[in-house]
Structure formats: structure tokens, C-alpha cells
mmCIF file of C-alpha atoms in Angstrom:
data_model
loop_
_atom_site.group_PDB
_atom_site.id
_atom_site.type_symbol
_atom_site.label_atom_id
_atom_site.label_comp_id
_atom_site.label_asym_id
_atom_site.label_seq_id
_atom_site.Cartn_x
_atom_site.Cartn_y
_atom_site.Cartn_z
ATOM 1 C CA UNK A 7 -8.718 -25.749 -5.199
ATOM 2 C CA UNK A 8 -11.032 -23.276 -2.847
ATOM 3 C CA UNK A 9 -9.113 -20.630 -0.571
ATOM 4 C CA UNK A 10 -10.619 -21.458 3.081
ATOM 5 C CA UNK A 11 -12.971 -18.984 4.076
ATOM 6 C CA UNK A 12 -11.274 -16.292 6.713
ATOM 7 C CA UNK A 13 -14.065 -14.711 8.516
ATOM 8 C CA UNK A 14 -16.644 -16.407 10.656
ATOM 9 C CA UNK A 15 -20.269 -13.767 11.845
ATOM 10 C CA UNK A 16 -22.751 -15.668 14.226
ATOM 11 C CA UNK A 17 -25.525 -13.439 15.348
ATOM 12 C CA UNK A 18 -29.470 -13.724 15.613
ATOM 13 C CA UNK A 19 -29.674 -10.358 14.261
ATOM 14 C CA UNK A 20 -30.433 -9.908 10.862
ATOM 15 C CA UNK A 21 -29.770 -6.114 11.136
ATOM 16 C CA UNK A 22 -26.792 -6.669 12.943
ATOM 17 C CA UNK A 23 -26.123 -9.302 9.931
ATOM 18 C CA UNK A 24 -26.547 -6.777 7.384
ATOM 19 C CA UNK A 25 -24.600 -4.513 8.921
ATOM 20 C CA UNK A 26 -21.387 -7.087 9.029
ATOM 21 C CA UNK A 27 -22.156 -8.951 5.695
ATOM 22 C CA UNK A 28 -21.969 -4.950 4.330
ATOM 23 C CA UNK A 29 -18.113 -4.156 5.953
ATOM 24 C CA UNK A 30 -17.024 -7.983 4.775
ATOM 25 C CA UNK A 31 -18.274 -7.200 0.941
ATOM 26 C CA UNK A 32 -16.498 -4.242 1.004
ATOM 27 C CA UNK A 33 -13.073 -6.278 2.375
ATOM 28 C CA UNK A 34 -13.570 -8.625 -0.837
ATOM 29 C CA UNK A 35 -14.786 -11.028 2.105
ATOM 30 C CA UNK A 36 -17.160 -13.748 1.406
ATOM 31 C CA UNK A 37 -17.407 -15.091 4.486
ATOM 32 C CA UNK A 38 -19.534 -17.953 7.108
ATOM 33 C CA UNK A 39 -22.454 -16.785 8.472
ATOM 34 C CA UNK A 40 -23.267 -19.130 11.684
ATOM 35 C CA UNK A 41 -27.274 -17.976 12.960
ATOM 36 C CA UNK A 42 -26.981 -19.586 15.913
ATOM 37 C CA UNK A 43 -24.945 -21.017 18.983
ATOM 38 C CA UNK A 44 -25.575 -24.445 18.026
ATOM 39 C CA UNK A 45 -23.626 -23.630 14.295
ATOM 40 C CA UNK A 46 -20.861 -20.838 16.366
ATOM 41 C CA UNK A 47 -19.589 -23.455 18.323
ATOM 42 C CA UNK A 48 -19.508 -26.656 15.696
ATOM 43 C CA UNK A 49 -17.167 -23.739 13.764
ATOM 44 C CA UNK A 50 -15.219 -22.292 16.248
ATOM 45 C CA UNK A 51 -12.426 -23.456 15.366
ATOM 46 C CA UNK A 52 -12.684 -23.434 11.509
ATOM 47 C CA UNK A 53 -11.733 -19.731 10.327
ATOM 48 C CA UNK A 54 -9.045 -17.376 11.377
ATOM 49 C CA UNK A 55 -11.683 -14.193 12.991
ATOM 50 C CA UNK A 56 -14.531 -14.759 14.271
ATOM 51 C CA UNK A 57 -17.309 -11.815 14.483
ATOM 52 C CA UNK A 58 -20.076 -12.957 17.685
ATOM 53 C CA UNK A 59 -22.840 -10.902 17.727
ATOM 54 C CA UNK A 60 -24.005 -9.366 21.656
ATOM 55 C CA UNK A 61 -26.966 -11.575 20.911
ATOM 56 C CA UNK A 62 -25.123 -14.729 20.934
ATOM 57 C CA UNK A 63 -21.953 -13.968 22.994
ATOM 58 C CA UNK A 64 -24.055 -14.715 26.597
ATOM 59 C CA UNK A 65 -24.478 -18.183 25.150
ATOM 60 C CA UNK A 66 -21.317 -18.621 24.254
ATOM 61 C CA UNK A 67 -19.654 -17.398 27.392
ATOM 62 C CA UNK A 68 -22.370 -20.003 29.540
ATOM 63 C CA UNK A 69 -21.255 -22.925 27.085
ATOM 64 C CA UNK A 70 -17.196 -22.010 28.093
ATOM 65 C CA UNK A 71 -15.894 -22.751 24.525
ATOM 66 C CA UNK A 72 -12.204 -23.460 24.428
ATOM 67 C CA UNK A 73 -10.071 -20.499 24.727
ATOM 68 C CA UNK A 74 -8.508 -19.203 20.809
ATOM 69 C CA UNK A 75 -6.907 -16.526 19.809
ATOM 70 C CA UNK A 76 -8.908 -14.122 16.578
ATOM 71 C CA UNK A 77 -12.193 -13.381 18.517
ATOM 72 C CA UNK A 78 -14.058 -10.416 18.716
ATOM 73 C CA UNK A 79 -18.020 -9.125 19.852
ATOM 74 C CA UNK A 80 -19.763 -6.565 18.013
ATOM 75 C CA UNK A 81 -22.847 -5.017 19.358
ATOM 76 C CA UNK A 82 -24.501 -1.177 19.218
ATOM 77 C CA UNK A 83 -23.657 1.964 20.780
ATOM 78 C CA UNK A 84 -26.635 1.309 22.685
ATOM 79 C CA UNK A 85 -25.284 -1.516 24.436
ATOM 80 C CA UNK A 86 -24.380 -1.725 27.875
ATOM 81 C CA UNK A 87 -20.979 -2.856 29.935
ATOM 82 C CA UNK A 88 -23.180 -6.098 30.082
ATOM 83 C CA UNK A 89 -20.927 -6.403 26.263
ATOM 84 C CA UNK A 90 -17.900 -5.823 28.010
ATOM 85 C CA UNK A 91 -18.571 -9.269 30.061
ATOM 86 C CA UNK A 92 -19.276 -11.260 27.172
ATOM 87 C CA UNK A 93 -16.863 -10.263 25.281
ATOM 88 C CA UNK A 94 -14.402 -10.912 28.719
ATOM 89 C CA UNK A 95 -16.056 -14.283 29.466
ATOM 90 C CA UNK A 96 -15.101 -16.038 25.861
ATOM 91 C CA UNK A 97 -11.868 -14.107 25.287
ATOM 92 C CA UNK A 98 -12.201 -12.588 22.730
ATOM 93 C CA UNK A 99 -9.966 -9.847 21.652
ATOM 94 C CA UNK A 100 -11.289 -6.352 20.891
ATOM 95 C CA UNK A 101 -14.684 -4.963 20.926
ATOM 96 C CA UNK A 102 -16.846 -2.986 18.685
ATOM 97 C CA UNK A 103 -19.670 -0.721 19.112
ATOM 98 C CA UNK A 104 -21.829 0.089 15.252
ATOM 99 C CA UNK A 105 -21.538 2.422 13.445
ATOM 100 C CA UNK A 106 -19.499 4.310 15.624
ATOM 101 C CA UNK A 107 -16.598 2.168 15.404
ATOM 102 C CA UNK A 108 -16.978 0.476 11.873
ATOM 103 C CA UNK A 109 -13.909 1.974 10.412
ATOM 104 C CA UNK A 110 -12.284 0.030 12.829
ATOM 105 C CA UNK A 111 -14.170 -3.597 12.318
ATOM 106 C CA UNK A 112 -13.837 -2.878 9.120
ATOM 107 C CA UNK A 113 -10.058 -2.877 9.733
ATOM 108 C CA UNK A 114 -10.088 -6.060 11.218
ATOM 109 C CA UNK A 115 -12.016 -8.016 8.633
ATOM 110 C CA UNK A 116 -9.369 -6.562 5.915
ATOM 111 C CA UNK A 117 -6.349 -8.094 8.561
ATOM 112 C CA UNK A 118 -8.350 -11.365 8.449
ATOM 113 C CA UNK A 119 -8.203 -11.650 4.763
ATOM 114 C CA UNK A 120 -4.054 -9.889 4.305
ATOM 115 C CA UNK A 121 -2.830 -12.712 6.572
ATOM 116 C CA UNK A 122 0.003 -11.618 8.117
ATOM 117 C CA UNK A 123 -0.231 -8.415 7.773
ATOM 118 C CA UNK A 124 4.099 -7.194 5.924
ATOM 119 C CA UNK A 125 6.211 -4.750 6.183
ATOM 120 C CA UNK A 126 6.865 -4.026 2.841
ATOM 121 C CA UNK A 127 10.154 -2.050 1.547
ATOM 122 C CA UNK A 128 8.621 1.570 0.553
ATOM 123 C CA UNK A 129 10.972 3.673 -1.634
ATOM 124 C CA UNK A 130 10.025 7.381 -3.199
ATOM 125 C CA UNK A 131 11.443 8.934 -5.931
ATOM 126 C CA UNK A 132 10.746 12.718 -6.660
ATOM 127 C CA UNK A 133 12.367 14.875 -9.357
ATOM 128 C CA UNK A 134 15.112 18.108 -7.758
ATOM 129 C CA UNK A 135 14.471 19.675 -11.352
ATOM 130 C CA UNK A 136 11.824 19.172 -14.330
ATOM 131 C CA UNK A 137 13.020 16.000 -16.000
ATOM 132 C CA UNK A 138 15.273 14.559 -13.467
ATOM 133 C CA UNK A 139 14.860 11.355 -14.226
ATOM 134 C CA UNK A 140 12.796 9.628 -11.225
ATOM 135 C CA UNK A 141 9.987 8.548 -12.826
ATOM 136 C CA UNK A 142 12.972 5.754 -15.086
ATOM 137 C CA UNK A 143 14.801 5.447 -11.730
ATOM 138 C CA UNK A 144 11.551 4.011 -9.986
ATOM 139 C CA UNK A 145 10.425 2.322 -12.555
ATOM 140 C CA UNK A 146 13.705 0.337 -12.978
ATOM 141 C CA UNK A 147 13.816 -0.654 -9.292
ATOM 142 C CA UNK A 148 10.326 -1.838 -9.650
ATOM 143 C CA UNK A 149 10.971 -3.688 -12.227
ATOM 144 C CA UNK A 150 14.371 -5.286 -10.607
ATOM 145 C CA UNK A 151 13.026 -5.786 -7.708
ATOM 146 C CA UNK A 152 9.954 -7.302 -8.866
ATOM 147 C CA UNK A 153 12.875 -10.096 -11.406
ATOM 148 C CA UNK A 154 14.843 -10.656 -7.833
ATOM 149 C CA UNK A 155 10.950 -12.378 -7.104
ATOM 150 C CA UNK A 156 10.458 -9.314 -4.476
ATOM 151 C CA UNK A 157 6.888 -9.427 -4.766
ATOM 152 C CA UNK A 158 6.693 -5.646 -5.974
ATOM 153 C CA UNK A 159 4.283 -2.697 -6.880
ATOM 154 C CA UNK A 160 5.135 0.077 -8.511
ATOM 155 C CA UNK A 161 2.387 3.255 -7.936
ATOM 156 C CA UNK A 162 2.679 7.015 -10.276
ATOM 157 C CA UNK A 163 1.679 9.163 -8.051
ATOM 158 C CA UNK A 164 2.206 11.746 -9.990
ATOM 159 C CA UNK A 165 -1.501 12.510 -12.215
ATOM 160 C CA UNK A 166 0.351 14.974 -14.318
ATOM 161 C CA UNK A 167 3.827 13.246 -15.564
ATOM 162 C CA UNK A 168 4.194 10.648 -18.608
ATOM 163 C CA UNK A 169 2.336 8.196 -17.166
ATOM 164 C CA UNK A 170 4.553 5.276 -15.970
ATOM 165 C CA UNK A 171 2.005 2.198 -18.074
ATOM 166 C CA UNK A 172 2.886 3.639 -21.557
ATOM 167 C CA UNK A 173 6.648 2.991 -20.812
ATOM 168 C CA UNK A 174 6.029 -0.301 -19.123
ATOM 169 C CA UNK A 175 3.307 -1.274 -22.216
ATOM 170 C CA UNK A 176 0.033 -1.692 -20.204
ATOM 171 C CA UNK A 177 -1.744 0.993 -21.331
ATOM 172 C CA UNK A 178 -4.206 -1.354 -22.639
ATOM 173 C CA UNK A 179 -4.541 -3.388 -20.133
ATOM 174 C CA UNK A 180 -7.549 -4.138 -18.420
ATOM 175 C CA UNK A 181 -7.528 -3.184 -14.329
ATOM 176 C CA UNK A 182 -8.365 -0.889 -12.337
ATOM 177 C CA UNK A 183 -6.215 2.933 -12.164
ATOM 178 C CA UNK A 184 -6.733 6.330 -9.669
ATOM 179 C CA UNK A 185 -9.579 7.098 -10.646
ATOM 180 C CA UNK A 186 -11.915 4.141 -10.360
ATOM 181 C CA UNK A 187 -10.087 4.267 -6.237
ATOM 182 C CA UNK A 188 -10.822 7.476 -5.778
ATOM 183 C CA UNK A 189 -13.679 6.865 -3.215
ATOM 184 C CA UNK A 190 -10.685 4.262 -1.473
ATOM 185 C CA UNK A 191 -11.101 5.604 2.322
ATOM 186 C CA UNK A 192 -10.049 3.345 5.898
ATOM 187 C CA UNK A 193 -8.648 0.133 5.386
ATOM 188 C CA UNK A 194 -8.545 -0.871 1.414
ATOM 189 C CA UNK A 195 -7.789 -4.503 1.432
ATOM 190 C CA UNK A 196 -4.870 -5.615 0.102
ATOM 191 C CA UNK A 197 -5.654 -8.854 -2.109
ATOM 192 C CA UNK A 198 -8.044 -7.450 -3.365
ATOM 193 C CA UNK A 199 -5.880 -4.401 -4.601
ATOM 194 C CA UNK A 200 -3.107 -6.328 -6.294
ATOM 195 C CA UNK A 201 -5.836 -8.356 -7.927
ATOM 196 C CA UNK A 202 -7.550 -5.313 -9.173
ATOM 197 C CA UNK A 203 -4.125 -3.874 -10.995
ATOM 198 C CA UNK A 204 -2.690 -4.697 -14.059
ATOM 199 C CA UNK A 205 0.837 -6.214 -14.349
ATOM 200 C CA UNK A 206 3.988 -6.212 -16.303
ATOM 201 C CA UNK A 207 5.546 -9.925 -15.575
ATOM 202 C CA UNK A 208 4.114 -10.545 -11.711
ATOM 203 C CA UNK A 209 4.718 -6.144 -10.835
ATOM 204 C CA UNK A 210 1.608 -4.687 -10.421
ATOM 205 C CA UNK A 211 1.299 -1.593 -11.568
ATOM 206 C CA UNK A 212 -0.986 1.119 -11.148
ATOM 207 C CA UNK A 213 -1.193 4.586 -13.123
ATOM 208 C CA UNK A 214 -3.701 6.748 -14.258
ATOM 209 C CA UNK A 215 -5.613 6.372 -17.140
ATOM 210 C CA UNK A 216 -6.756 9.241 -20.237
ATOM 211 C CA UNK A 217 -8.997 11.425 -18.091
ATOM 212 C CA UNK A 218 -9.769 14.259 -16.849
ATOM 213 C CA UNK A 219 -8.793 13.901 -13.296
ATOM 214 C CA UNK A 220 -5.787 14.614 -11.907
ATOM 215 C CA UNK A 221 -6.467 15.468 -7.525
ATOM 216 C CA UNK A 222 -6.227 12.578 -5.093
ATOM 217 C CA UNK A 223 -8.069 13.281 -1.858
ATOM 218 C CA UNK A 224 -5.227 12.397 0.185
ATOM 219 C CA UNK A 225 -7.532 9.210 2.401
ATOM 220 C CA UNK A 226 -6.802 7.691 -1.063
ATOM 221 C CA UNK A 227 -3.753 8.003 -1.419
ATOM 222 C CA UNK A 228 -3.000 6.566 2.097
ATOM 223 C CA UNK A 229 -5.303 3.658 2.129
ATOM 224 C CA UNK A 230 -3.894 2.416 -1.262
ATOM 225 C CA UNK A 231 -0.208 2.674 -0.115
ATOM 226 C CA UNK A 232 -1.269 1.041 3.294
ATOM 227 C CA UNK A 233 -3.015 -1.414 1.303
ATOM 228 C CA UNK A 234 0.658 -1.682 -0.606
ATOM 229 C CA UNK A 235 2.532 -2.702 1.778
ATOM 230 C CA UNK A 236 0.509 -5.116 3.678
ATOM 231 C CA UNK A 237 0.548 -7.154 0.515
ATOM 232 C CA UNK A 238 4.182 -7.121 -1.632
ATOM 233 C CA UNK A 239 7.139 -7.091 -0.221
ATOM 234 C CA UNK A 240 8.807 -3.712 -2.222
ATOM 235 C CA UNK A 241 6.005 -0.650 -3.104
ATOM 236 C CA UNK A 242 7.766 2.232 -5.594
ATOM 237 C CA UNK A 243 6.194 5.159 -5.498
ATOM 238 C CA UNK A 244 7.014 8.371 -8.142
ATOM 239 C CA UNK A 245 5.420 11.740 -6.576
ATOM 240 C CA UNK A 246 5.121 14.518 -7.766
ATOM 241 C CA UNK A 247 7.642 17.594 -6.874
ATOM 242 C CA UNK A 248 4.128 19.597 -6.030
ATOM 243 C CA UNK A 249 3.790 19.812 -1.920
ATOM 244 C CA UNK A 250 0.116 18.913 -1.611
ATOM 245 C CA UNK A 251 -1.398 16.988 1.087
ATOM 246 C CA UNK A 252 -1.910 14.334 -1.020
ATOM 247 C CA UNK A 253 1.558 13.450 -1.927
ATOM 248 C CA UNK A 254 2.677 14.125 1.641
ATOM 249 C CA UNK A 255 1.290 11.143 2.631
ATOM 250 C CA UNK A 256 3.432 9.169 -0.293
ATOM 251 C CA UNK A 257 6.554 10.936 1.893
ATOM 252 C CA UNK A 258 5.265 10.448 5.072
ATOM 253 C CA UNK A 259 4.452 6.092 4.367
ATOM 254 C CA UNK A 260 8.519 5.370 2.578
ATOM 255 C CA UNK A 261 10.826 4.054 4.217
ATOM 256 C CA UNK A 262 12.910 6.475 1.617
ATOM 257 C CA UNK A 263 12.394 9.427 -0.270
ATOM 258 C CA UNK A 264 15.104 9.175 -2.786
ATOM 259 C CA UNK A 265 15.131 13.275 -4.354
ATOM 260 C CA UNK A 266 17.191 12.320 -8.357
ATOM 261 C CA UNK A 267 18.869 15.686 -9.482
ATOM 262 C CA UNK A 268 21.346 16.126 -12.613
ATOM 263 C CA UNK A 269 24.559 17.473 -11.647
ATOM 264 C CA UNK A 270 24.741 20.733 -12.807
ATOM 265 C CA UNK A 271 24.136 23.866 -11.748
ATOM 266 C CA UNK A 272 20.592 25.390 -11.804
ATOM 267 C CA UNK A 273 19.031 21.379 -10.776
ATOM 268 C CA UNK A 274 20.767 21.540 -7.973
ATOM 269 C CA UNK A 275 19.453 24.883 -6.869
ATOM 270 C CA UNK A 276 16.462 23.596 -8.208
ATOM 271 C CA UNK A 277 16.758 21.130 -5.367
ATOM 272 C CA UNK A 278 18.261 23.423 -2.983
ATOM 273 C CA UNK A 279 14.774 24.752 -3.101
ATOM 274 C CA UNK A 280 12.359 21.081 -2.885
ATOM 275 C CA UNK A 281 15.164 19.966 -0.196
ATOM 276 C CA UNK A 282 13.701 21.694 2.877
ATOM 277 C CA UNK A 283 9.554 20.775 1.952
ATOM 278 C CA UNK A 284 10.732 17.398 1.161
ATOM 279 C CA UNK A 285 13.190 17.420 4.884
ATOM 280 C CA UNK A 286 9.650 18.697 7.205
ATOM 281 C CA UNK A 287 7.726 15.034 5.936
ATOM 282 C CA UNK A 288 10.728 12.978 4.493
ATOM 283 C CA UNK A 289 11.925 10.475 7.072
ATOM 284 C CA UNK A 290 15.592 9.431 5.237
ATOM 285 C CA UNK A 291 15.803 11.446 2.592
ATOM 286 C CA UNK A 292 18.728 11.110 0.236
ATOM 287 C CA UNK A 293 20.369 11.931 -2.619
ATOM 288 C CA UNK A 294 20.114 10.211 -6.620
ATOM 289 C CA UNK A 295 22.447 11.897 -8.085
ATOM 290 C CA UNK A 296 22.528 11.928 -12.384
ATOM 291 C CA UNK A 297 25.889 13.155 -12.919
ATOM 292 C CA UNK A 298 27.031 13.901 -16.661
ATOM 293 C CA UNK A 299 30.132 15.716 -18.093
ATOM 294 C CA UNK A 300 31.273 18.504 -18.016
ATOM 295 C CA UNK A 301 28.747 19.063 -14.368
ATOM 296 C CA UNK A 302 29.120 18.423 -10.782
ATOM 297 C CA UNK A 303 30.815 15.624 -9.309
ATOM 298 C CA UNK A 304 27.935 13.493 -7.447
ATOM 299 C CA UNK A 305 29.586 14.302 -4.093
ATOM 300 C CA UNK A 306 29.662 17.748 -4.643
ATOM 301 C CA UNK A 307 25.849 18.055 -5.940
ATOM 302 C CA UNK A 308 24.880 16.126 -2.096
ATOM 303 C CA UNK A 309 27.295 18.055 -0.774
ATOM 304 C CA UNK A 310 25.847 21.615 -2.163
ATOM 305 C CA UNK A 311 22.085 19.877 -0.480
ATOM 306 C CA UNK A 312 23.611 19.174 3.017
ATOM 307 C CA UNK A 313 21.981 15.456 2.330
ATOM 308 C CA UNK A 314 23.781 11.662 2.531
ATOM 309 C CA UNK A 315 24.692 10.676 -1.658
ATOM 310 C CA UNK A 316 22.213 7.203 -1.353
ATOM 311 C CA UNK A 317 23.823 5.950 -4.904
ATOM 312 C CA UNK A 318 24.973 8.850 -8.880
ATOM 313 C CA UNK A 319 23.291 7.060 -12.256
ATOM 314 C CA UNK A 320 24.872 8.268 -15.351
ATOM 315 C CA UNK A 321 22.659 8.115 -18.136
ATOM 316 C CA UNK A 322 22.014 5.149 -20.550
ATOM 317 C CA UNK A 323 20.509 7.646 -23.664
ATOM 318 C CA UNK A 324 18.675 4.092 -24.675
ATOM 319 C CA UNK A 325 16.045 4.379 -22.213
ATOM 320 C CA UNK A 326 14.564 7.192 -24.041
ATOM 321 C CA UNK A 327 13.143 5.794 -27.011
ATOM 322 C CA UNK A 328 12.487 2.165 -25.206
ATOM 323 C CA UNK A 329 10.125 4.095 -22.487
ATOM 324 C CA UNK A 330 8.263 6.390 -25.874
ATOM 325 C CA UNK A 331 8.314 2.514 -27.001
ATOM 326 C CA UNK A 332 6.064 0.770 -24.461
ATOM 327 C CA UNK A 333 9.589 -1.529 -23.934
ATOM 328 C CA UNK A 334 11.202 -0.465 -20.494
ATOM 329 C CA UNK A 335 13.013 -2.982 -20.354
ATOM 330 C CA UNK A 336 16.816 -1.636 -18.538
ATOM 331 C CA UNK A 337 19.777 -3.922 -19.199
ATOM 332 C CA UNK A 338 21.192 -5.721 -16.592
ATOM 333 C CA UNK A 339 24.251 -4.535 -17.286
ATOM 334 C CA UNK A 340 23.218 -0.929 -17.818
ATOM 335 C CA UNK A 341 23.757 2.296 -15.441
ATOM 336 C CA UNK A 342 20.340 2.550 -14.650
ATOM 337 C CA UNK A 343 20.178 -0.825 -13.495
ATOM 338 C CA UNK A 344 23.494 -0.510 -11.787
ATOM 339 C CA UNK A 345 22.106 2.479 -10.227
ATOM 340 C CA UNK A 346 18.680 0.527 -9.075
ATOM 341 C CA UNK A 347 21.048 -2.434 -7.722
ATOM 342 C CA UNK A 348 23.092 -0.036 -5.552
ATOM 343 C CA UNK A 349 19.054 1.505 -4.316
ATOM 344 C CA UNK A 350 18.303 -2.148 -3.227
ATOM 345 C CA UNK A 351 21.334 -3.181 -2.028
ATOM 346 C CA UNK A 352 21.554 0.617 0.610
ATOM 347 C CA UNK A 353 17.520 -0.512 1.123
ATOM 348 C CA UNK A 354 17.668 -4.359 1.317
ATOM 349 C CA UNK A 355 13.360 -5.381 0.658
ATOM 350 C CA UNK A 356 11.956 -8.352 3.151
ATOM 351 C CA UNK A 357 12.810 -11.678 2.318
ATOM 352 C CA UNK A 358 10.785 -12.804 0.358
#
């Protein structure tokens, strides 16, 4: 069955229509177009968003249409205050002047496609030192959340890491990787993002290809995470230890940041140096302590970092081999799965 058209564009102005069609295409929307007042009135109640050009707003107001939500009026920066009077008369929610407010209108169009805005749980993982196991735990949380029926996206934000998609065995699967999204900015369509990515049993994965691209603009990271949050119940971010504006976008947008720290003196000392900058950008920063024998206790490690302890993790020696072979499927009773479950209990995703 065809998906119902979500957006109606109504204008007799061909120049304005070209601009609106361009914005709709950028949001992956195929709109219904009505070029006259009769068509506009006929389709008034058929779409979730009605975009009315200034040229049709005045005659529509004289026709006294039934009030409905989801109506916006679009004019140019040269229009006088009559633009707002027309919008008031037809009960419009907003007025946009092009080209100065193109970005805001693009966001409105993306909202119409995405439907109800979600409030996804977003967990960011970062290693307190090299080889801490943050990527492994991030993947485990994403896999478990997906198994439990939560719409989940796993985002590899570290271009210099090992590559999450290699561990999940999707490196040869079709779909977009970060380099394809380099020009993404403003509002990215949530539905389009999910459909473009490779997936594992329904788990959407955004990672890196084998190109030389290692830098993302902060706007791209922000836009992609925003789209993921609008389309998912759970977003899992694997972020780098280095402090840069792009990584900071991830920490800022996360519900919580989990600092994964092996419980030995040198690792805790390294994590201590990282925790200071993280406190500046992470709203809820906690420790996942990876215990070993001999070594510090999880409680002592968290106390030394002056951070709350989220959970502890013991080493699962079978995991590195499984990740190297692209068969990352933690056993339901493994220490890794227990730690992932503890985090999803501490931070429950919204009910699917």
C-alpha cells in the first residue's frame, strides 16, 4: 500500500513552487501540488502539512476555510505585513519568508515526514584509555536494545577506531557510510536516514568506509544525531577520546555518557585526565568499571574519578575473537550482556 502524501504545496507562483519542490526533495518528500484555489480547498484536509503561497493565502482567507492544524504560509522577504494578516485569517501556525528562512521551513517539512517527534534515549560511550572496551560495550547495548524490540541505531563516531561494522559483519553490505553524509546539515530526514543505512536484524548501523575521510563537520554530526533521535527509541554513540567540536556534539546531545575504564592504576589515571573536559559537555557522566584480578575495585575506580558508578563489567575472553570474525552476538548470560542490561535498566528506552 502506498504511503499517504504528508505535504500539500499550494501556489500559482512557479518560482516559489520550484523553491518549495527543492526543499521537499531535500527532505525526501513527494508532495501533493495544487496550483489553484479550487485544488487547495479540495485537498485542504488530506495532508498533515499544508504549505500555502502568499498568492493563494488572500483568496483562501476570503473563502473562510475550516480551521485545522499544520498550515504554514510562505512568502518572500519583500512581502509586507499583509503576509501575517493572511496567515492569521486562515489560522496558519507559522510564516516563512524565503530565502532567509529556508532552513526553518526545511525543518517543518522534515517533521511532517517523520511524524510524531520521538524522544530517543541516547547513550554515548567513550574509553577512559586506549583499549578500554567502549566500542564493545556500545555494540552490546545496541544489539540488546534491538533484541528487546527498541528501534535502535548504532553510530560509530570515531573515524580512527576499528570500525563497528567490521565487528557486526556488515562492512560489505550496501548502504550509506559517514563519507556519504559529509554535506548533511540543517534538518536531516529521519526516515531517509534509517532507510539509507545498512542494518543487522533491524539494527541500523552508521560507520565508516575504507576511504581516507577522517573528519566530520560538527553540523553533520549534529544533524545526523538529531535525525536518529527522531526516528529511534535508542541511539548508541561510540565516540572518540579526543576533544573536538564534532565529538562534543555527540556528548552534548546524549542523555548520558558512559566512561569505560579498566580498573588498574594507569587506566584510571588516564581517565582522570579525560573526565575533566567531559564534564564540560556531558550532562550525565558515569563510569563503567571493567574489573580484573588483580586491580582496583569498581567502587574505588569510580571514587578516584569522583563520578557515579553506572555498572561494572568483567572481561569476556571470547568477545575479541568474535568481533574480529564479524560475529558479534554476545550470549544472553555473558558478563557483557549483563552489563548492557544493567545500563538499559538504569536508562530505560521509551516503550516501543
